[in-house]
Tab-separated table of C-alpha atoms in Angstrom:
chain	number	residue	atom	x	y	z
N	126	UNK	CA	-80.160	-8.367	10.766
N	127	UNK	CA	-78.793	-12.025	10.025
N	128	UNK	CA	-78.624	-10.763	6.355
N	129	UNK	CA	-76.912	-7.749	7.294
N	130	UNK	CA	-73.889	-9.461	9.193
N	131	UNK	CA	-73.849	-12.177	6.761
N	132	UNK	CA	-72.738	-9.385	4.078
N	133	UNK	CA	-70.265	-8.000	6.327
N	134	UNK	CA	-68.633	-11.443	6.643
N	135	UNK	CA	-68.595	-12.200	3.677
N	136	UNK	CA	-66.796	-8.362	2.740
N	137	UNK	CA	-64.069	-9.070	5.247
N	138	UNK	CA	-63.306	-12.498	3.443
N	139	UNK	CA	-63.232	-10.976	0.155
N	140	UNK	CA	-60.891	-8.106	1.365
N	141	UNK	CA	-58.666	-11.137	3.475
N	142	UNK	CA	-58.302	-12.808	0.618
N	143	UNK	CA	-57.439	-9.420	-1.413
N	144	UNK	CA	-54.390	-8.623	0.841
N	145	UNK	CA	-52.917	-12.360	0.895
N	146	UNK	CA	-52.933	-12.334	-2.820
N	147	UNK	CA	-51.008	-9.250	-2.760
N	148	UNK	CA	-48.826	-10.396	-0.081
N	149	UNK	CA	-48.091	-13.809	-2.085
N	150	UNK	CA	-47.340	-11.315	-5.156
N	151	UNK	CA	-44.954	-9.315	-3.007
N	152	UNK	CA	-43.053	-12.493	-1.762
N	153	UNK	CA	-42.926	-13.237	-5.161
N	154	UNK	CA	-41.819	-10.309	-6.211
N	155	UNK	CA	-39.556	-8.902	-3.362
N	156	UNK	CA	-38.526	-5.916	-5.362
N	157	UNK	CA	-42.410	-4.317	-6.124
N	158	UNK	CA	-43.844	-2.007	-3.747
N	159	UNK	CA	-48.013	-2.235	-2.767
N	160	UNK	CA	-48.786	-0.959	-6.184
N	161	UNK	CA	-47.047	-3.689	-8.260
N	162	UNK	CA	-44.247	-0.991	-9.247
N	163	UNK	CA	-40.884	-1.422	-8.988
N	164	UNK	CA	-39.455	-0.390	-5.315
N	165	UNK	CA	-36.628	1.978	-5.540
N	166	UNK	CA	-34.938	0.021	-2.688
N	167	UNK	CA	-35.033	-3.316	-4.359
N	168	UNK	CA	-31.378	-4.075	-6.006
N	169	UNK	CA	-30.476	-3.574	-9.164
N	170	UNK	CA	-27.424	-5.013	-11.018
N	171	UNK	CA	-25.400	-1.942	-11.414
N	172	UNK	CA	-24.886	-2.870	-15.178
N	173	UNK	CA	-28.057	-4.455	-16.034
N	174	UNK	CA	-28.934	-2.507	-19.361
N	175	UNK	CA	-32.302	-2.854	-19.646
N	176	UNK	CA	-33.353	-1.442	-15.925
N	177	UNK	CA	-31.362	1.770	-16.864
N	178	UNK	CA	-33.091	2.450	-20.290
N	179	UNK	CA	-36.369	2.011	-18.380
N	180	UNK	CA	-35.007	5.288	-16.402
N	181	UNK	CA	-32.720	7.397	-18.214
N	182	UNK	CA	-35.342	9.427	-20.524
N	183	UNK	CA	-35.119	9.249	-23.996
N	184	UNK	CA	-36.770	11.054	-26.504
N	185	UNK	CA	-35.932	8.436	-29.266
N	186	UNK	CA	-32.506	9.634	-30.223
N	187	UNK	CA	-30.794	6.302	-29.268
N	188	UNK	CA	-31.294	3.065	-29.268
N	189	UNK	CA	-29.874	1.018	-26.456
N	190	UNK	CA	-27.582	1.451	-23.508
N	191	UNK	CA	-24.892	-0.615	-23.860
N	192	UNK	CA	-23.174	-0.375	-20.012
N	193	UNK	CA	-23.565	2.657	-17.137
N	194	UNK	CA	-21.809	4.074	-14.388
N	195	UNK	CA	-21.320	6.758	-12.285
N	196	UNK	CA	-24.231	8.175	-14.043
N	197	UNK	CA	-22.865	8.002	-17.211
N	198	UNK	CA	-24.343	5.985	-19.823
N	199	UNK	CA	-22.686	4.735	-23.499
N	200	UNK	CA	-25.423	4.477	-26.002
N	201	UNK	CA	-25.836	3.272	-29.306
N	202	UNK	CA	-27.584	4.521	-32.324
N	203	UNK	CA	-27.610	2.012	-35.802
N	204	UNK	CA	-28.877	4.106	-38.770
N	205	UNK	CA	-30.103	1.145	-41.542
N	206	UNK	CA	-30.954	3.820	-44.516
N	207	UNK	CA	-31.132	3.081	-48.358
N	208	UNK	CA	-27.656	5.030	-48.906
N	209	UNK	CA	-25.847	2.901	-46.449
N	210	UNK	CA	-25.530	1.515	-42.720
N	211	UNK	CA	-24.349	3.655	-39.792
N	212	UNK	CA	-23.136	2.730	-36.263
N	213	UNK	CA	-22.814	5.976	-33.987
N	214	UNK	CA	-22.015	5.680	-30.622
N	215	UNK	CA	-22.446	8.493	-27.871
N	216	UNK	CA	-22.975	9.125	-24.020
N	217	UNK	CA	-25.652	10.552	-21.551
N	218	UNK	CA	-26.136	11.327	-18.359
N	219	UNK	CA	-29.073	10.329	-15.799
N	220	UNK	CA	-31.156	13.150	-16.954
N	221	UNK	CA	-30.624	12.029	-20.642
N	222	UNK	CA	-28.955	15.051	-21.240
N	223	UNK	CA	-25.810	14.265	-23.916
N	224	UNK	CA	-22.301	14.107	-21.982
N	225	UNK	CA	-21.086	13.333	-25.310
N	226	UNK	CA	-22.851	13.183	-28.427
N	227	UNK	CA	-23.803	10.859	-31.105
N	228	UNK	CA	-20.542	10.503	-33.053
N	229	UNK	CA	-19.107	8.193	-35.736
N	230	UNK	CA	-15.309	9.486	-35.357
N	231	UNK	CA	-12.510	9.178	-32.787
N	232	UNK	CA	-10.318	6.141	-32.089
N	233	UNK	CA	-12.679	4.281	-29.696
N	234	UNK	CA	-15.712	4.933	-32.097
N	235	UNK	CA	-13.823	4.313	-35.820
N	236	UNK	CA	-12.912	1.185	-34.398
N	237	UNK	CA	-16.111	-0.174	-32.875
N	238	UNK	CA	-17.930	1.051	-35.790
N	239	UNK	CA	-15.255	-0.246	-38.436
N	240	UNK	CA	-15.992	-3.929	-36.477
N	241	UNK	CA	-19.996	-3.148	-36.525
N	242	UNK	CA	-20.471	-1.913	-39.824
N	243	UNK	CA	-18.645	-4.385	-41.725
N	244	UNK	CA	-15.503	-6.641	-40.766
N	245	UNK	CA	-17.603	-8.449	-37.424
N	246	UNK	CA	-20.231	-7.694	-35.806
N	247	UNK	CA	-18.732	-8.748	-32.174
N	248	UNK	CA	-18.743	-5.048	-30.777
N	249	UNK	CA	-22.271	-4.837	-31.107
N	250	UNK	CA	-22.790	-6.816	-28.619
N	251	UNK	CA	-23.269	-5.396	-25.293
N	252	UNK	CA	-21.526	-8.354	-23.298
N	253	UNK	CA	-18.063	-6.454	-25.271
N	254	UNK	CA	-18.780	-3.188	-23.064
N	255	UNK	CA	-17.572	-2.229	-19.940
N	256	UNK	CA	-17.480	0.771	-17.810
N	257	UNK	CA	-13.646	1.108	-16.238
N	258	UNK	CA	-14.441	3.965	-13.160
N	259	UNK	CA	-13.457	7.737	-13.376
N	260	UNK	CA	-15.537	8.419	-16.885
N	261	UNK	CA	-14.080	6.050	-18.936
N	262	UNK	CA	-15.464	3.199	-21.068
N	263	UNK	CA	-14.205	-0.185	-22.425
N	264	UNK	CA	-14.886	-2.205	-25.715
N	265	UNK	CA	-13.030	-5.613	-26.286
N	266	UNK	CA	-13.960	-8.766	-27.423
N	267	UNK	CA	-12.264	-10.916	-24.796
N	268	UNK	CA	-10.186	-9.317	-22.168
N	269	UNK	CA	-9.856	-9.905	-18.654
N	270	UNK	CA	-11.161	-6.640	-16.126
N	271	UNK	CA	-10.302	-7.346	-12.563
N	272	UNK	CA	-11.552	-4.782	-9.237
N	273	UNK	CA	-10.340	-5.443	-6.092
N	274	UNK	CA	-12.569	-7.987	-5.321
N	275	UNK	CA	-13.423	-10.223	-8.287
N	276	UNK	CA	-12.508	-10.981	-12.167
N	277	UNK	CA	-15.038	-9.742	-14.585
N	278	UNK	CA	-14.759	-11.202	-18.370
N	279	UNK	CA	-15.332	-8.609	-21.068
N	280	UNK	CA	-16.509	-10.077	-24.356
N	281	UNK	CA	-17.938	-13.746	-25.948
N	282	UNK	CA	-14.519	-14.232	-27.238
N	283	UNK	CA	-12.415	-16.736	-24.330
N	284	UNK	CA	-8.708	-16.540	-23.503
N	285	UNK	CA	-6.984	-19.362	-24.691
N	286	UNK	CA	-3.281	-20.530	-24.749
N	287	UNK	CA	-1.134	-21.364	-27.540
N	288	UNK	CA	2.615	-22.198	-27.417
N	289	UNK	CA	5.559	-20.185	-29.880
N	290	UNK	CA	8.462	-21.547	-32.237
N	291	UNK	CA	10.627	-21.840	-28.979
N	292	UNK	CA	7.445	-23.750	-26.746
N	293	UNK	CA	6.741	-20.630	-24.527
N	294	UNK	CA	3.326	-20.823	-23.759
N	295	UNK	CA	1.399	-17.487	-24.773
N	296	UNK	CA	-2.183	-16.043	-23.152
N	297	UNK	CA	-4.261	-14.396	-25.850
N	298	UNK	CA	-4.151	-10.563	-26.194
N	299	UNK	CA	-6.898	-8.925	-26.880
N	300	UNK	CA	-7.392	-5.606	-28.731
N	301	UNK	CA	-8.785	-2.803	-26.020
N	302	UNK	CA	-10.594	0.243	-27.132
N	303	UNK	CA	-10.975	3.432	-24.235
N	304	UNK	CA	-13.339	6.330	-24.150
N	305	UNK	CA	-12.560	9.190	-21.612
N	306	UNK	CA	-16.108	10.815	-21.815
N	307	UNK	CA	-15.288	13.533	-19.465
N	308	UNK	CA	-12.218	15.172	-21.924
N	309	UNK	CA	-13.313	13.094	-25.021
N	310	UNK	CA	-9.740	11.100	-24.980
N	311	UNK	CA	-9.866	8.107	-27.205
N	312	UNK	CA	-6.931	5.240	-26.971
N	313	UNK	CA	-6.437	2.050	-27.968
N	314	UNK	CA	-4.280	-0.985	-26.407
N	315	UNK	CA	-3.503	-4.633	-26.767
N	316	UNK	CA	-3.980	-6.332	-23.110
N	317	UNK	CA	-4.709	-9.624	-22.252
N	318	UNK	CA	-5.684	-8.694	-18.503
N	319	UNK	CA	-6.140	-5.424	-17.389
N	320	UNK	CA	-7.833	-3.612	-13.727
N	321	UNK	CA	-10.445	-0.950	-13.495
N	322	UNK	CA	-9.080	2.956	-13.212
N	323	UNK	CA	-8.092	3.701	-9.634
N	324	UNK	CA	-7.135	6.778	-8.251
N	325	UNK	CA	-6.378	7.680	-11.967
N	326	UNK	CA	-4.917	4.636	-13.154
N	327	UNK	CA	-5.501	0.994	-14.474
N	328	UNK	CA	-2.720	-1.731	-15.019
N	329	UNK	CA	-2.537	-3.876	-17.803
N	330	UNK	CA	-0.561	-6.621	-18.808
N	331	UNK	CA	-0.356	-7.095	-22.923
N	332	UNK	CA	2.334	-9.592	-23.799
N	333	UNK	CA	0.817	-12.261	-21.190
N	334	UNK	CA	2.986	-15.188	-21.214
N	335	UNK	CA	1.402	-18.573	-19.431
N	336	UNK	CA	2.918	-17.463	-15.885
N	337	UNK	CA	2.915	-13.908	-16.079
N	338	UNK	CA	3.914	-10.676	-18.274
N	339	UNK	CA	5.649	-7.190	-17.671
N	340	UNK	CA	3.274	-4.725	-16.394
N	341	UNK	CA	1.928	-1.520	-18.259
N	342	UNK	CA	0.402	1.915	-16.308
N	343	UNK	CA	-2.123	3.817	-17.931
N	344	UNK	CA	-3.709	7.482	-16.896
N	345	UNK	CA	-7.352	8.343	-17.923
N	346	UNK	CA	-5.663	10.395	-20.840
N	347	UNK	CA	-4.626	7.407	-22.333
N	348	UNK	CA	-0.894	8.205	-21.880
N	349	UNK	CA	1.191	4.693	-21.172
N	350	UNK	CA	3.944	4.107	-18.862
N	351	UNK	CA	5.450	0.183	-19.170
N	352	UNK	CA	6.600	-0.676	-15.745
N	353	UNK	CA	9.978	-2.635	-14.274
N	354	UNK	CA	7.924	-4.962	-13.185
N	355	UNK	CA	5.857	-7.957	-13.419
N	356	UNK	CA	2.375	-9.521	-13.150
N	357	UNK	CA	3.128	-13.525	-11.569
N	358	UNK	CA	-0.591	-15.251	-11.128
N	359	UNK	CA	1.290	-17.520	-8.321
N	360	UNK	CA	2.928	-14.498	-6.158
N	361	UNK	CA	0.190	-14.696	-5.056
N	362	UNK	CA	-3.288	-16.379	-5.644
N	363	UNK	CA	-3.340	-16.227	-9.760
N	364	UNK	CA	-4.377	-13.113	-9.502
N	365	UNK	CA	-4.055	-9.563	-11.127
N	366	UNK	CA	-3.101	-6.159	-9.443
N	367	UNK	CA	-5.557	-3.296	-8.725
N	368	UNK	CA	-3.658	0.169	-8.365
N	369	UNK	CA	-4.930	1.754	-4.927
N	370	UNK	CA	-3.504	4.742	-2.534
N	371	UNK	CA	-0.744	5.189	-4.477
N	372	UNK	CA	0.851	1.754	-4.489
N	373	UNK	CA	0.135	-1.801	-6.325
N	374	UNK	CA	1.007	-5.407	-5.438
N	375	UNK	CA	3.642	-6.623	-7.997
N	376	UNK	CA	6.901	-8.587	-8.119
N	377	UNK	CA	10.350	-7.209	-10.198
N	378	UNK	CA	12.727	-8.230	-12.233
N	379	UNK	CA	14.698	-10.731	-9.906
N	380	UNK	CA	10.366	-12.053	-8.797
N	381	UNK	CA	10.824	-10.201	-4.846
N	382	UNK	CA	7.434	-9.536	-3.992
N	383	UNK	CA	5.967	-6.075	-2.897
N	384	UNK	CA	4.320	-3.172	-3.547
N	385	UNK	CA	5.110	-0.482	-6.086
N	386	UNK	CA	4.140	3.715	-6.784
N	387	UNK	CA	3.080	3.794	-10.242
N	388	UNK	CA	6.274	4.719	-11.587
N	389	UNK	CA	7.262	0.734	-10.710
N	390	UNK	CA	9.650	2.316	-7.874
N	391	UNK	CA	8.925	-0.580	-5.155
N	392	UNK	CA	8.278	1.129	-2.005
N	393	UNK	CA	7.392	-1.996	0.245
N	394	UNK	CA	9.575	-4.960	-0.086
N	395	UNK	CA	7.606	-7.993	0.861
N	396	UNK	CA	10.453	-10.697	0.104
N	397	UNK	CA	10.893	-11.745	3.473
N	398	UNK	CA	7.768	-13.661	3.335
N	399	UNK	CA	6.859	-16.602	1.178
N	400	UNK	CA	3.837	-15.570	-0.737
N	401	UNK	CA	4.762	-17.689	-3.875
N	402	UNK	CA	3.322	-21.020	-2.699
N	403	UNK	CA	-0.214	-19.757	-1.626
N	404	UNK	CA	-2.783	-22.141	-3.439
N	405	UNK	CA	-5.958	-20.101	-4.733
N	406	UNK	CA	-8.856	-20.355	-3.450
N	407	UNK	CA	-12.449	-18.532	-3.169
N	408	UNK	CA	-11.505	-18.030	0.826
N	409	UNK	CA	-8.133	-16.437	-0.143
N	410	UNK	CA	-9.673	-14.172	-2.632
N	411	UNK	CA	-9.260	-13.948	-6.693
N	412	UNK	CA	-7.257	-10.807	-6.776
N	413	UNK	CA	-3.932	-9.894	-5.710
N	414	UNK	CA	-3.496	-7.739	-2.494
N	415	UNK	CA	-4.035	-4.088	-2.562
N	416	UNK	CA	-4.895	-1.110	0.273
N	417	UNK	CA	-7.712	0.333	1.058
N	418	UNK	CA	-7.733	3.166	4.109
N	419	UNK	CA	-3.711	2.385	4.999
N	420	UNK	CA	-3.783	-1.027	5.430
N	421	UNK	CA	-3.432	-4.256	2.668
N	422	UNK	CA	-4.059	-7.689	3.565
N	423	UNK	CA	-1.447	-10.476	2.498
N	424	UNK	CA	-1.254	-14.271	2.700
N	425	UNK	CA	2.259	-16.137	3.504
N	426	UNK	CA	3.368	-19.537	4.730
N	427	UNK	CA	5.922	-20.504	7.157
N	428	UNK	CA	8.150	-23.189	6.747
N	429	UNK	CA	5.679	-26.016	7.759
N	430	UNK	CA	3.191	-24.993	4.674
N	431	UNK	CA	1.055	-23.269	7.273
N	432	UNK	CA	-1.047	-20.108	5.513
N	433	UNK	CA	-1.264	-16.927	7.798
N	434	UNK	CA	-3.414	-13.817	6.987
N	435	UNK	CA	-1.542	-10.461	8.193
N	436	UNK	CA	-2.368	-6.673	7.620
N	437	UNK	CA	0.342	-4.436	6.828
N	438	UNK	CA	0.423	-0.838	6.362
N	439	UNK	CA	2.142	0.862	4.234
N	440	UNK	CA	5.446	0.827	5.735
N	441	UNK	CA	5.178	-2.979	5.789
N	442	UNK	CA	4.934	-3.441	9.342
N	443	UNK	CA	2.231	-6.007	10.821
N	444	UNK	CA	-1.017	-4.569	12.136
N	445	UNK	CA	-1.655	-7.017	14.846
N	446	UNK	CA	-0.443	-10.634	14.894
N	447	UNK	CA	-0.729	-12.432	11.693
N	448	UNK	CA	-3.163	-14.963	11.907
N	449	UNK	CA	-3.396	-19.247	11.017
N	450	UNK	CA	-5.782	-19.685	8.152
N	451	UNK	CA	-7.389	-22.956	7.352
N	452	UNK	CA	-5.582	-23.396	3.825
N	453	UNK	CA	-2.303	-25.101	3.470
N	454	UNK	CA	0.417	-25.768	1.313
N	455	UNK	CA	2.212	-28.973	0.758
């Protein structure tokens, strides 16, 4: 009998110290479920490459993803053979069903492959991919992509600032290649800063003087439209406009700030308020201001240097009482 519970004590200790091993591998591991897999409610980096290709099924036809979204994903395929090298790009869905196939022609592909095959390999690399919102695809080697919320750098190649005959200082442009997967439109633009597409178009900014540069519209066709108006990193924040509802933050000719329809007719004239001395800073945000479900926040100072926060809708009036914010201007 003494034997018998003996060997039952000793079974629950082995099975004890089963479970706290696996719970010690869990907490090291927050994203695995029980069976050491992968949870599918553990977060993934929405462009992390390597998680996708373990997902999007693949029967050998390509041979990397180079950046996803919205279930689209641009792959590559390199061809090494004794006649010659080949670098075919082309894009899939979730199912790994083609949404566009393999191809070594169009303006977005001649050029990446014209860079991969032979005069740099810098567009092979998958940092120099980006994926811009409503089906369409970036490659650059150095430009500036800003959403709402943050800056995101395309590219190994930096920006860097260099000064002409006449001592204007001068951002680097960058050469910017677009794929419309869902028609198959294929553009390509200089830019030195550009946003993601929303609500059908990004902005972009290609002759970027240090201070600021005229403003360009772009559909998802590719079609351009330069705009009356200008991108000024200190009105406000050093920051880049994100088209949104219909409007964008921007300042015109004579530098009144406001916000404009995409034909650069400004519709909300925000001069009244001194948004020009606004220091930037992580609290104030990295992008300019833009609206989301009627309403845009801005940042101003009074005449003491004081910073206030307001919401405005989109006739300009206040939502509420502007509010003192800890940041100040001397």
């Amino acid at each position: 009998m003494k034997r018998i519970a003996s060997l039952l004590l000793t079974g629950a200790l082995v099975l004890s110290l089963t479970a706290c091993g696996k719970e010690e591998a869990n907490d090291a591991n927050p994203s695995s479920g029980a069976d050491g897999t992968a949870s599918s409610s553990g977060e993934t980096a929405k462009n992390d490459a390597s998680s996708q290709e373990a997902t999007v099924p693949n029967n050998g036809e390509w041979d990397e993803i180079l950046c996803s979204g919205d279930g689209y994903h641009l792959v590559k395929k390199e061809v090494d053979a004794f006649d010659g090298y080949k670098f075919m790009l082309g894009v899939v869905d979730d199912d790994g069903a083609w949404v566009q196939e393999l191809t070594d022609t169009g303006t977005f592909v001649d050029e990446v492959r014209f860079r991969a095959e032979g005069s740099s390999e810098t567009l092979r690399d998958i940092s120099c991919y980006m994926y811009l919102g409503e089906g369409v695809f970036l490659a650059s080697p150095g430009v500036s992509v800003f959403t709402k919320e943050e800056e995101h750098r395309v590219g190994p190649w930096e920006n860097s600032v260099s000064y002409s005959p006449t001592g204007r200082a001068e951002v680097s442009i960058w050469e910017c290649l677009l794929w419309n997967v869902t028609d198959n439109s294929q553009a390509k633009i200089n830019a030195s800063k550009m946003s993601v597409f929303q609500d059908g178009y990004l902005l972009f900014c290609e002759e970027d003087e240090f201070g600021g540069g005229t403003l360009s519209a772009m559909n998802t066709k590719g079609e351009v439209t330069e705009l009356p108006c200008q991108y000024l990193p200190n009105k406000p924040m050093h920051n880049f406009p994100v088209y949104s509802e219909g409007l964008f933050y921007a300042c015109s000719e004579s530098s009144a700030p406001g916000f404009f329809d995409i034909d650069g007719n400004q519709v909300i004239d925000l001069s009244q308020y001194d948004m020009a001395r606004i220091p930037y800073s992580s609290e104030l945000g990295t992008n300019a201001p833009c609206f989301e479900n009627g309403q845009a926040t801005i940042f101003f100072t009074n005449n003491a240097g004081s910073v206030f926060q307001a919401t405005i809708d989109k006739t300009g009036a206040f939502v509420g009482e502007p509010e003192k914010v800890s940041s100040s201007v001397s």
